[in-house]
PDB file of C-alpha atoms in Angstrom:
ATOM      1  CA  MET M1100     182.688   9.480-139.394  1.00 58.00           C
ATOM      2  CA  THR M1101     181.980  13.139-140.067  1.00 52.00           C
ATOM      3  CA  ARG M1102     184.171  16.131-140.810  1.00 52.00           C
ATOM      4  CA  GLN M1103     183.457  19.724-139.778  1.00 51.00           C
ATOM      5  CA  HIS M1104     185.204  22.964-140.785  1.00 41.00           C
ATOM      6  CA  ALA M1105     187.149  22.706-144.030  1.00 36.00           C
ATOM      7  CA  HIS M1106     190.470  24.476-143.852  1.00 36.00           C
ATOM      8  CA  SER M1107     192.374  26.466-146.413  1.00 33.00           C
ATOM      9  CA  LEU M1108     195.609  24.478-146.351  1.00 37.00           C
ATOM     10  CA  SER M1109     196.284  21.128-147.939  1.00 39.00           C
ATOM     11  CA  ARG M1110     194.747  18.144-146.143  1.00 38.00           C
ATOM     12  CA  ARG M1111     198.322  17.316-145.238  1.00 42.00           C
ATOM     13  CA  GLY M1112     198.502  20.601-143.379  1.00 45.00           C
ATOM     14  CA  PHE M1113     201.574  22.314-142.042  1.00 44.00           C
ATOM     15  CA  CYS M1114     203.856  20.676-139.501  1.00 44.00           C
ATOM     16  CA  LEU M1115     207.100  21.879-138.039  1.00 38.00           C
ATOM     17  CA  CYS M1116     208.695  18.478-137.483  1.00 38.00           C
ATOM     18  CA  CYS M1117     208.581  17.622-141.172  1.00 38.00           C
ATOM     19  CA  LEU M1118     210.608  20.688-142.135  1.00 41.00           C
ATOM     20  CA  SER M1119     214.310  20.542-142.656  1.00 38.00           C
ATOM     21  CA  ALA M1120     217.173  22.857-143.330  1.00 36.00           C
ATOM     22  CA  PRO M1121     218.479  21.062-146.444  1.00 40.00           C
ATOM     23  CA  ALA M1122     217.350  22.361-149.797  1.00 39.00           C
ATOM     24  CA  LEU M1123     214.059  20.704-150.699  1.00 41.00           C
ATOM     25  CA  ALA M1124     214.087  20.806-154.467  1.00 39.00           C
ATOM     26  CA  THR M1125     217.556  19.521-155.292  1.00 42.00           C
ATOM     27  CA  SER M1126     220.266  17.272-153.899  1.00 41.00           C
ATOM     28  CA  ARG M1127     222.286  20.335-152.848  1.00 50.00           C
ATOM     29  CA  TRP M1128     222.569  20.786-149.082  1.00 50.00           C
ATOM     30  CA  LEU M1129     222.687  24.256-147.598  1.00 51.00           C
ATOM     31  CA  THR M1130     225.673  25.690-145.769  1.00 50.00           C
ATOM     32  CA  PRO M1131     225.234  26.013-141.985  1.00 47.00           C
ATOM     33  CA  GLY M1132     224.460  29.715-142.336  1.00 51.00           C
ATOM     34  CA  GLU M1133     221.933  29.127-145.102  1.00 52.00           C
ATOM     35  CA  ALA M1134     220.404  26.261-143.174  1.00 47.00           C
ATOM     36  CA  TYR M1135     219.883  28.384-140.075  1.00 47.00           C
ATOM     37  CA  ALA M1136     218.258  31.178-142.066  1.00 51.00           C
ATOM     38  CA  GLU M1137     216.012  28.728-143.897  1.00 56.00           C
ATOM     39  CA  ALA M1138     214.970  26.929-140.716  1.00 49.00           C
ATOM     40  CA  LEU M1139     214.257  30.196-138.936  1.00 53.00           C
ATOM     41  CA  GLY M1140     212.113  31.369-141.827  1.00 57.00           C
ATOM     42  CA  ILE M1141     210.195  28.096-141.913  1.00 60.00           C
ATOM     43  CA  VAL M1142     209.449  28.194-138.188  1.00 64.00           C
ATOM     44  CA  GLN M1143     208.145  31.724-138.454  1.00 70.00           C
ATOM     45  CA  ARG M1144     206.024  30.883-141.501  1.00 69.00           C
ATOM     46  CA  ILE M1145     204.540  27.886-139.735  1.00 70.00           C
ATOM     47  CA  LYS M1146     203.681  29.968-136.690  1.00 74.00           C
ATOM     48  CA  SER M1147     202.185  32.684-138.878  1.00 78.00           C
ATOM     49  CA  ALA M1148     200.052  30.169-140.776  1.00 79.00           C
ATOM     50  CA  ALA M1149     198.887  28.514-137.565  1.00 82.00           C
ATOM     51  CA  VAL M1150     197.521  31.839-136.321  1.00 85.00           C
ATOM     52  CA  THR M1151     194.676  31.749-138.846  1.00 85.00           C
ATOM     53  CA  THR M1152     194.397  28.150-140.099  1.00 88.00           C
ATOM     54  CA  PRO M1153     190.919  26.708-139.320  1.00 94.00           C
ATOM     55  CA  ILE M1154     190.622  23.381-137.542  1.00 97.00           C
ATOM     56  CA  ALA M1155     188.872  20.455-139.219  1.00 97.00           C
ATOM     57  CA  ILE M1156     186.972  18.083-136.894  1.00 98.00           C
ATOM     58  CA  TYR M1157     186.527  14.397-137.676  1.00 98.00           C
ATOM     59  CA  ARG M1158     184.172  12.492-135.370  1.00 98.00           C
ATOM     60  CA  LEU M1159     185.124   8.837-135.135  1.00 98.00           C
ATOM     61  CA  ARG M1160     183.578   6.326-132.729  1.00 97.00           C
ATOM     62  CA  GLY M1161     183.503   5.872-128.967  1.00 96.00           C
ATOM     63  CA  ASP M1162     183.425   9.652-128.377  1.00 97.00           C
ATOM     64  CA  VAL M1163     186.827  10.027-130.075  1.00 98.00           C
ATOM     65  CA  ALA M1164     187.420  12.830-132.569  1.00 98.00           C
ATOM     66  CA  VAL M1165     190.435  14.147-134.509  1.00 98.00           C
ATOM     67  CA  LEU M1166     191.375  17.800-134.945  1.00 98.00           C
ATOM     68  CA  GLU M1167     193.430  18.648-138.034  1.00 96.00           C
ATOM     69  CA  GLY M1168     195.092  21.958-138.763  1.00 94.00           C
ATOM     70  CA  SER M1169     197.494  22.810-135.925  1.00 93.00           C
ATOM     71  CA  GLY M1170     200.697  20.847-136.348  1.00 88.00           C
ATOM     72  CA  GLY M1171     200.216  17.116-135.825  1.00 92.00           C
ATOM     73  CA  ASN M1172     196.807  15.477-135.744  1.00 97.00           C
ATOM     74  CA  ILE M1173     195.169  15.889-132.314  1.00 98.00           C
ATOM     75  CA  ALA M1174     192.870  13.185-130.929  1.00 98.00           C
ATOM     76  CA  VAL M1175     190.192  14.025-128.356  1.00 98.00           C
ATOM     77  CA  LEU M1176     188.338  11.560-126.126  1.00 98.00           C
ATOM     78  CA  ASN M1177     185.288  13.318-124.682  1.00 98.00           C
ATOM     79  CA  GLY M1178     183.048  12.334-121.798  1.00 98.00           C
ATOM     80  CA  ALA M1179     181.996  12.783-118.200  1.00 98.00           C
ATOM     81  CA  ASP M1180     185.611  12.569-116.969  1.00 98.00           C
ATOM     82  CA  GLY M1181     186.526  15.507-119.189  1.00 98.00           C
ATOM     83  CA  LYS M1182     188.371  15.842-122.448  1.00 98.00           C
ATOM     84  CA  VAL M1183     191.529  13.793-122.985  1.00 98.00           C
ATOM     85  CA  LEU M1184     193.804  15.262-125.687  1.00 99.00           C
ATOM     86  CA  ILE M1185     196.451  13.293-127.543  1.00 99.00           C
ATOM     87  CA  ASP M1186     198.924  15.974-128.633  1.00 98.00           C
ATOM     88  CA  THR M1187     198.252  19.698-128.486  1.00 98.00           C
ATOM     89  CA  GLY M1188     199.463  21.283-131.717  1.00 96.00           C
ATOM     90  CA  ILE M1189     200.961  24.766-131.921  1.00 94.00           C
ATOM     91  CA  ALA M1190     200.187  27.354-129.231  1.00 95.00           C
ATOM     92  CA  VAL M1191     199.283  30.168-131.623  1.00 94.00           C
ATOM     93  CA  SER M1192     196.324  28.063-132.809  1.00 96.00           C
ATOM     94  CA  ARG M1193     194.692  28.561-129.404  1.00 97.00           C
ATOM     95  CA  PRO M1194     191.514  30.348-130.610  1.00 96.00           C
ATOM     96  CA  GLN M1195     190.745  27.779-133.315  1.00 97.00           C
ATOM     97  CA  VAL M1196     191.573  24.771-131.123  1.00 98.00           C
ATOM     98  CA  ALA M1197     189.545  26.187-128.237  1.00 98.00           C
ATOM     99  CA  THR M1198     186.567  26.658-130.569  1.00 98.00           C
ATOM    100  CA  ALA M1199     186.900  23.109-131.880  1.00 98.00           C
ATOM    101  CA  LEU M1200     187.057  21.711-128.355  1.00 98.00           C
ATOM    102  CA  ALA M1201     183.946  23.678-127.386  1.00 98.00           C
ATOM    103  CA  THR M1202     182.175  22.270-130.450  1.00 98.00           C
ATOM    104  CA  LEU M1203     182.800  18.772-129.100  1.00 98.00           C
ATOM    105  CA  GLY M1204     181.052  19.584-125.831  1.00 97.00           C
ATOM    106  CA  PRO M1205     181.262  21.620-122.606  1.00 97.00           C
ATOM    107  CA  GLU M1206     183.448  19.177-120.693  1.00 98.00           C
ATOM    108  CA  PRO M1207     186.767  20.589-119.398  1.00 98.00           C
ATOM    109  CA  VAL M1208     190.182  19.443-120.573  1.00 98.00           C
ATOM    110  CA  THR M1209     191.432  17.137-117.807  1.00 98.00           C
ATOM    111  CA  HIS M1210     194.279  15.211-119.457  1.00 98.00           C
ATOM    112  CA  LEU M1211     196.944  15.918-122.095  1.00 98.00           C
ATOM    113  CA  ILE M1212     199.092  13.149-123.552  1.00 99.00           C
ATOM    114  CA  ASN M1213     202.086  14.035-125.746  1.00 98.00           C
ATOM    115  CA  THR M1214     203.113  11.336-128.243  1.00 98.00           C
ATOM    116  CA  HIS M1215     206.634  12.855-128.407  1.00 98.00           C
ATOM    117  CA  TRP M1216     208.472  16.115-127.822  1.00 98.00           C
ATOM    118  CA  HIS M1217     208.333  17.872-131.210  1.00 95.00           C
ATOM    119  CA  PHE M1218     207.043  21.438-131.378  1.00 92.00           C
ATOM    120  CA  ASP M1219     204.056  20.693-133.587  1.00 92.00           C
ATOM    121  CA  HIS M1220     202.782  18.076-131.116  1.00 96.00           C
ATOM    122  CA  ALA M1221     203.563  19.647-127.726  1.00 97.00           C
ATOM    123  CA  ASN M1222     203.755  23.424-128.120  1.00 96.00           C
ATOM    124  CA  GLY M1223     200.032  23.758-127.365  1.00 97.00           C
ATOM    125  CA  ASN M1224     200.819  22.593-123.822  1.00 98.00           C
ATOM    126  CA  GLU M1225     201.812  26.211-123.244  1.00 97.00           C
ATOM    127  CA  TRP M1226     198.191  27.417-123.143  1.00 98.00           C
ATOM    128  CA  LEU M1227     196.293  24.243-122.374  1.00 98.00           C
ATOM    129  CA  CYS M1228     198.234  23.880-119.120  1.00 98.00           C
ATOM    130  CA  GLU M1229     196.319  26.936-117.890  1.00 98.00           C
ATOM    131  CA  LEU M1230     193.227  24.703-117.708  1.00 98.00           C
ATOM    132  CA  GLY M1231     194.898  22.529-115.076  1.00 98.00           C
ATOM    133  CA  PRO M1232     195.040  19.130-116.795  1.00 98.00           C
ATOM    134  CA  THR M1233     197.286  16.227-115.947  1.00 98.00           C
ATOM    135  CA  ILE M1234     200.055  16.185-118.600  1.00 98.00           C
ATOM    136  CA  MET M1235     201.416  12.754-119.476  1.00 98.00           C
ATOM    137  CA  ALA M1236     204.254  11.505-121.692  1.00 98.00           C
ATOM    138  CA  GLN M1237     207.134   9.099-121.975  1.00 98.00           C
ATOM    139  CA  GLU M1238     210.051  10.199-119.795  1.00 98.00           C
ATOM    140  CA  ASN M1239     212.244  11.204-122.764  1.00 98.00           C
ATOM    141  CA  THR M1240     209.568  13.651-123.894  1.00 98.00           C
ATOM    142  CA  ARG M1241     209.817  15.492-120.582  1.00 98.00           C
ATOM    143  CA  LYS M1242     213.620  15.366-120.788  1.00 98.00           C
ATOM    144  CA  HIS M1243     213.637  16.981-124.227  1.00 98.00           C
ATOM    145  CA  LEU M1244     210.997  19.582-123.387  1.00 98.00           C
ATOM    146  CA  LEU M1245     212.844  20.523-120.207  1.00 97.00           C
ATOM    147  CA  THR M1246     215.925  21.865-121.998  1.00 97.00           C
ATOM    148  CA  MET M1247     216.883  23.469-125.288  1.00 96.00           C
ATOM    149  CA  GLN M1248     216.896  20.919-128.125  1.00 93.00           C
ATOM    150  CA  ARG M1249     218.985  21.274-131.246  1.00 90.00           C
ATOM    151  CA  VAL M1250     217.740  19.471-134.340  1.00 83.00           C
ATOM    152  CA  GLU M1251     220.784  19.227-136.581  1.00 80.00           C
ATOM    153  CA  ASP M1252     218.835  18.511-139.768  1.00 73.00           C
ATOM    154  CA  TRP M1253     217.171  21.896-139.279  1.00 67.00           C
ATOM    155  CA  SER M1254     220.197  23.676-137.741  1.00 71.00           C
ATOM    156  CA  TYR M1255     217.641  24.994-135.292  1.00 73.00           C
ATOM    157  CA  ASP M1256     217.491  25.278-131.503  1.00 86.00           C
ATOM    158  CA  PHE M1257     214.123  24.800-129.790  1.00 89.00           C
ATOM    159  CA  GLN M1258     213.668  26.456-126.441  1.00 93.00           C
ATOM    160  CA  PRO M1259     212.276  24.498-123.473  1.00 97.00           C
ATOM    161  CA  LEU M1260     208.623  24.684-122.529  1.00 97.00           C
ATOM    162  CA  ALA M1261     207.543  26.690-119.508  1.00 97.00           C
ATOM    163  CA  ALA M1262     207.613  24.646-116.309  1.00 98.00           C
ATOM    164  CA  ALA M1263     203.818  24.530-116.056  1.00 98.00           C
ATOM    165  CA  ALA M1264     203.571  23.087-119.579  1.00 98.00           C
ATOM    166  CA  LEU M1265     205.882  20.129-118.964  1.00 98.00           C
ATOM    167  CA  PRO M1266     204.588  16.588-118.545  1.00 98.00           C
ATOM    168  CA  THR M1267     204.433  15.702-114.843  1.00 97.00           C
ATOM    169  CA  ASP M1268     203.067  12.164-115.102  1.00 98.00           C
ATOM    170  CA  VAL M1269     205.771  10.255-116.974  1.00 98.00           C
ATOM    171  CA  PHE M1270     206.577   6.604-117.566  1.00 98.00           C
ATOM    172  CA  ALA M1271     209.386   4.557-119.083  1.00 98.00           C
ATOM    173  CA  ASP M1272     207.745   1.755-121.047  1.00 98.00           C
ATOM    174  CA  GLU M1273     203.963   1.612-120.717  1.00 98.00           C
ATOM    175  CA  HIS M1274     201.053   3.013-118.776  1.00 98.00           C
ATOM    176  CA  MET M1275     197.343   2.272-118.598  1.00 98.00           C
ATOM    177  CA  LEU M1276     194.451   4.491-117.555  1.00 97.00           C
ATOM    178  CA  THR M1277     190.673   4.417-117.773  1.00 98.00           C
ATOM    179  CA  LEU M1278     188.743   7.592-118.525  1.00 98.00           C
ATOM    180  CA  ASN M1279     185.281   8.154-119.987  1.00 98.00           C
ATOM    181  CA  LYS M1280     184.632   4.402-119.750  1.00 97.00           C
ATOM    182  CA  THR M1281     187.541   3.858-122.150  1.00 98.00           C
ATOM    183  CA  THR M1282     190.773   1.979-121.509  1.00 98.00           C
ATOM    184  CA  ILE M1283     193.724   3.977-122.824  1.00 98.00           C
ATOM    185  CA  ALA M1284     196.983   2.075-123.308  1.00 98.00           C
ATOM    186  CA  LEU M1285     200.195   4.098-123.675  1.00 98.00           C
ATOM    187  CA  LYS M1286     203.232   2.245-125.007  1.00 98.00           C
ATOM    188  CA  HIS M1287     206.769   3.407-125.754  1.00 98.00           C
ATOM    189  CA  TYR M1288     208.063   2.238-129.143  1.00 98.00           C
ATOM    190  CA  GLY M1289     211.724   2.595-128.262  1.00 97.00           C
ATOM    191  CA  PRO M1290     213.784   4.807-130.590  1.00 97.00           C
ATOM    192  CA  ALA M1291     211.735   5.354-133.764  1.00 98.00           C
ATOM    193  CA  HIS M1292     210.904   8.815-135.174  1.00 98.00           C
ATOM    194  CA  THR M1293     212.569  10.111-131.981  1.00 98.00           C
ATOM    195  CA  ASP M1294     213.515   8.304-128.765  1.00 98.00           C
ATOM    196  CA  SER M1295     210.337   9.538-127.069  1.00 98.00           C
ATOM    197  CA  ASP M1296     207.532   8.203-129.299  1.00 98.00           C
ATOM    198  CA  ILE M1297     204.515   6.467-127.818  1.00 98.00           C
ATOM    199  CA  GLY M1298     201.401   4.901-129.304  1.00 98.00           C
ATOM    200  CA  VAL M1299     198.024   5.629-127.711  1.00 99.00           C
ATOM    201  CA  TYR M1300     195.397   2.919-128.067  1.00 98.00           C
ATOM    202  CA  PHE M1301     191.742   3.488-127.221  1.00 98.00           C
ATOM    203  CA  THR M1302     190.804  -0.108-126.487  1.00 98.00           C
ATOM    204  CA  GLU M1303     187.004  -0.280-126.629  1.00 98.00           C
ATOM    205  CA  PRO M1304     186.533   1.790-129.819  1.00 98.00           C
ATOM    206  CA  ASP M1305     189.642   0.156-131.363  1.00 98.00           C
ATOM    207  CA  ILE M1306     191.411   3.382-132.338  1.00 98.00           C
ATOM    208  CA  LEU M1307     195.211   3.809-132.406  1.00 99.00           C
ATOM    209  CA  HIS M1308     197.001   7.162-132.445  1.00 99.00           C
ATOM    210  CA  THR M1309     200.517   6.454-133.703  1.00 99.00           C
ATOM    211  CA  GLY M1310     202.057   9.884-133.301  1.00 98.00           C
ATOM    212  CA  ASP M1311     204.788  10.446-135.872  1.00 98.00           C
ATOM    213  CA  THR M1312     205.628   6.762-136.228  1.00 98.00           C
ATOM    214  CA  PHE M1313     203.139   6.848-139.144  1.00 98.00           C
ATOM    215  CA  TRP M1314     202.848   9.546-141.816  1.00 97.00           C
ATOM    216  CA  ASN M1315     199.872   8.793-144.008  1.00 98.00           C
ATOM    217  CA  GLY M1316     200.752   9.085-147.709  1.00 97.00           C
ATOM    218  CA  ILE M1317     203.862  11.271-147.282  1.00 96.00           C
ATOM    219  CA  TYR M1318     207.535  10.676-146.629  1.00 96.00           C
ATOM    220  CA  PRO M1319     208.309  11.076-142.909  1.00 96.00           C
ATOM    221  CA  PHE M1320     210.885  13.143-141.111  1.00 92.00           C
ATOM    222  CA  ILE M1321     213.260  11.113-138.917  1.00 95.00           C
ATOM    223  CA  ASP M1322     214.910  13.053-136.095  1.00 94.00           C
ATOM    224  CA  TYR M1323     218.374  11.609-135.595  1.00 94.00           C
ATOM    225  CA  SER M1324     219.238  14.413-133.165  1.00 94.00           C
ATOM    226  CA  THR M1325     216.966  12.883-130.542  1.00 96.00           C
ATOM    227  CA  GLY M1326     217.338   9.190-131.228  1.00 97.00           C
ATOM    228  CA  GLY M1327     215.329   8.500-134.365  1.00 97.00           C
ATOM    229  CA  SER M1328     216.446   6.182-137.175  1.00 97.00           C
ATOM    230  CA  ILE M1329     215.144   4.424-140.268  1.00 98.00           C
ATOM    231  CA  ASP M1330     215.463   1.043-138.551  1.00 98.00           C
ATOM    232  CA  GLY M1331     213.581   2.298-135.514  1.00 98.00           C
ATOM    233  CA  SER M1332     210.904   3.724-137.779  1.00 98.00           C
ATOM    234  CA  ILE M1333     210.479   0.355-139.487  1.00 98.00           C
ATOM    235  CA  ARG M1334     210.260  -1.430-136.120  1.00 98.00           C
ATOM    236  CA  ALA M1335     207.590   1.023-134.963  1.00 98.00           C
ATOM    237  CA  ALA M1336     205.572   0.453-138.138  1.00 98.00           C
ATOM    238  CA  GLU M1337     205.774  -3.285-137.514  1.00 98.00           C
ATOM    239  CA  THR M1338     204.594  -2.762-133.949  1.00 98.00           C
ATOM    240  CA  ASN M1339     201.631  -0.738-135.207  1.00 98.00           C
ATOM    241  CA  LEU M1340     200.738  -3.454-137.707  1.00 98.00           C
ATOM    242  CA  SER M1341     200.856  -6.097-134.983  1.00 98.00           C
ATOM    243  CA  LYS M1342     198.441  -4.118-132.811  1.00 97.00           C
ATOM    244  CA  THR M1343     195.811  -3.394-135.471  1.00 98.00           C
ATOM    245  CA  THR M1344     193.282  -5.186-137.655  1.00 98.00           C
ATOM    246  CA  ASP M1345     191.252  -4.156-140.670  1.00 98.00           C
ATOM    247  CA  LYS M1346     188.640  -2.789-138.255  1.00 98.00           C
ATOM    248  CA  THR M1347     191.040  -0.502-136.389  1.00 98.00           C
ATOM    249  CA  ILE M1348     190.845   3.227-137.039  1.00 98.00           C
ATOM    250  CA  ILE M1349     194.395   4.580-137.182  1.00 99.00           C
ATOM    251  CA  ILE M1350     195.240   8.217-136.523  1.00 98.00           C
ATOM    252  CA  PRO M1351     198.640   9.122-138.031  1.00 98.00           C
ATOM    253  CA  GLY M1352     200.813  11.955-136.806  1.00 97.00           C
ATOM    254  CA  HIS M1353     200.582  13.634-140.212  1.00 94.00           C
ATOM    255  CA  GLY M1354     198.728  13.176-143.455  1.00 94.00           C
ATOM    256  CA  SER M1355     195.029  12.449-143.845  1.00 96.00           C
ATOM    257  CA  PRO M1356     193.987  12.029-140.195  1.00 98.00           C
ATOM    258  CA  VAL M1357     191.626   9.052-140.475  1.00 98.00           C
ATOM    259  CA  SER M1358     193.515   6.020-141.718  1.00 98.00           C
ATOM    260  CA  ASN M1359     193.499   2.229-141.730  1.00 98.00           C
ATOM    261  CA  ARG M1360     195.731  -0.820-141.661  1.00 98.00           C
ATOM    262  CA  SER M1361     196.060  -0.992-145.442  1.00 98.00           C
ATOM    263  CA  GLN M1362     197.552   2.510-145.565  1.00 98.00           C
ATOM    264  CA  LEU M1363     199.778   1.692-142.597  1.00 98.00           C
ATOM    265  CA  GLN M1364     201.023  -1.420-144.409  1.00 98.00           C
ATOM    266  CA  ALA M1365     201.848   0.682-147.461  1.00 98.00           C
ATOM    267  CA  PHE M1366     203.851   3.068-145.248  1.00 98.00           C
ATOM    268  CA  HIS M1367     205.791   0.171-143.737  1.00 98.00           C
ATOM    269  CA  ASP M1368     206.525  -1.364-147.136  1.00 98.00           C
ATOM    270  CA  MET M1369     207.729   1.987-148.483  1.00 98.00           C
ATOM    271  CA  LEU M1370     210.172   2.360-145.566  1.00 98.00           C
ATOM    272  CA  VAL M1371     211.520  -1.161-146.044  1.00 98.00           C
ATOM    273  CA  ALA M1372     212.016  -0.704-149.781  1.00 98.00           C
ATOM    274  CA  ALA M1373     213.741   2.651-149.352  1.00 98.00           C
ATOM    275  CA  ARG M1374     216.101   1.238-146.744  1.00 98.00           C
ATOM    276  CA  ALA M1375     216.988  -1.752-148.928  1.00 98.00           C
ATOM    277  CA  ASN M1376     217.704   0.368-152.003  1.00 98.00           C
ATOM    278  CA  VAL M1377     219.775   2.996-150.215  1.00 98.00           C
ATOM    279  CA  SER M1378     221.671   0.349-148.246  1.00 98.00           C
ATOM    280  CA  ALA M1379     222.595  -1.558-151.403  1.00 98.00           C
ATOM    281  CA  LEU M1380     224.036   1.567-153.019  1.00 98.00           C
ATOM    282  CA  LYS M1381     225.917   2.545-149.877  1.00 98.00           C
ATOM    283  CA  LYS M1382     227.450  -0.944-149.584  1.00 98.00           C
ATOM    284  CA  ASN M1383     228.639  -0.585-153.178  1.00 98.00           C
ATOM    285  CA  GLY M1384     230.597   2.522-152.227  1.00 98.00           C
ATOM    286  CA  TYR M1385     228.288   5.218-153.540  1.00 97.00           C
ATOM    287  CA  SER M1386     228.557   8.622-151.879  1.00 96.00           C
ATOM    288  CA  LEU M1387     225.451  10.351-150.551  1.00 94.00           C
ATOM    289  CA  ASP M1388     225.320  12.656-153.575  1.00 93.00           C
ATOM    290  CA  ALA M1389     225.648   9.691-155.942  1.00 96.00           C
ATOM    291  CA  ILE M1390     222.918   7.803-154.095  1.00 96.00           C
ATOM    292  CA  ILE M1391     220.564  10.777-154.325  1.00 94.00           C
ATOM    293  CA  ALA M1392     221.348  11.079-158.042  1.00 95.00           C
ATOM    294  CA  ALA M1393     220.532   7.363-158.494  1.00 97.00           C
ATOM    295  CA  LYS M1394     216.986   8.029-157.203  1.00 97.00           C
ATOM    296  CA  PRO M1395     216.613   4.906-155.061  1.00 98.00           C
ATOM    297  CA  THR M1396     213.068   5.880-154.043  1.00 98.00           C
ATOM    298  CA  ALA M1397     211.830   6.549-157.588  1.00 98.00           C
ATOM    299  CA  ALA M1398     209.194   3.809-157.475  1.00 97.00           C
ATOM    300  CA  SER M1399     207.387   5.524-154.600  1.00 97.00           C
ATOM    301  CA  ASP M1400     208.157   9.199-155.227  1.00 97.00           C
ATOM    302  CA  THR M1401     204.930  10.000-157.084  1.00 96.00           C
ATOM    303  CA  ALA M1402     202.808   8.621-154.265  1.00 97.00           C
ATOM    304  CA  TRP M1403     204.891   9.700-151.264  1.00 97.00           C
ATOM    305  CA  GLY M1404     207.293  12.460-152.281  1.00 93.00           C
ATOM    306  CA  THR M1405     205.071  15.397-153.148  1.00 85.00           C
ATOM    307  CA  PHE M1406     205.050  17.121-149.752  1.00 79.00           C
ATOM    308  CA  VAL M1407     207.785  18.827-147.724  1.00 75.00           C
ATOM    309  CA  ILE M1408     209.966  15.744-147.322  1.00 83.00           C
ATOM    310  CA  ASN M1409     210.893  15.306-150.959  1.00 87.00           C
ATOM    311  CA  PRO M1410     212.765  12.294-152.392  1.00 92.00           C
ATOM    312  CA  ALA M1411     216.236  13.809-152.019  1.00 91.00           C
ATOM    313  CA  LEU M1412     215.706  14.730-148.385  1.00 88.00           C
ATOM    314  CA  PHE M1413     214.081  11.405-147.536  1.00 93.00           C
ATOM    315  CA  THR M1414     216.972   9.568-149.189  1.00 95.00           C
ATOM    316  CA  ARG M1415     219.396  11.516-147.010  1.00 93.00           C
ATOM    317  CA  LEU M1416     217.415  10.670-143.874  1.00 94.00           C
ATOM    318  CA  VAL M1417     217.484   6.975-144.739  1.00 97.00           C
ATOM    319  CA  TYR M1418     221.220   7.172-145.533  1.00 96.00           C
ATOM    320  CA  GLU M1419     221.993   8.749-142.145  1.00 94.00           C
ATOM    321  CA  GLY M1420     220.808   5.631-140.358  1.00 95.00           C
ATOM    322  CA  LEU M1421     222.809   3.062-142.336  1.00 95.00           C
TER     323      LEU M1421
END
């Protein structure tokens, strides 16, 4: 594996779907007005950063590469049938993403696959659709991208994509295709991080792109507004574990973009422990504020809670699903 183009942000990068309206540094939650102002500011800062952030390229195996630096991690399968992109990042990153794609070879972009609907994974459809690719996704992704979506934890309304940028080749449960001599298996997790998440498995090179059902080394965001939950997130992690071995290369939605089953197992175990601890306190009658004050995730905070989803916010997200 090789990496090209270091970028100026943290390896964990910026991502819109991990940002939330609640205050990040304390257990105090913002008023609706404060939340809207904070979310609006975050969205604009993310867009502004994405304008200039360089893209890092990681070459894996089987002509698969990962691009890091525009929202979620983008996988690219290159070959004679054209480039197949898994997720598209943020539209304002167009110059950097276009340069990275050209670095991988002259082949055109023929297919886009969105792992779910969130802005930092599908907004790049807005410019890549100009290249005429087939755009594929689970049917709930198209449904969410077709209309305005309100994410309550951000107090923010996301506008629909342009018609040309919407997925046109959709499926309910699973879909299989063969491109560039590679079998690509698409599978819906059921409600997990959202209700639209899919895994993308490159069979011959044994590479799995999990979308946002796996955040490598950082607490995840769970979008309850569009069907996500802590229990669904745990089930998705278990599905990912069942489909991988120690030889599988795993591409997470966020965090260091080249991962493995050991790191995935650690993510799963962290989710299970957090759910158990928060659930026990809630069953004993603790309020949300009291649960946050009890620090039920303390054992994992140093390893997992140093990015945007801090321990207090993650505790709240777990609590919402119990």
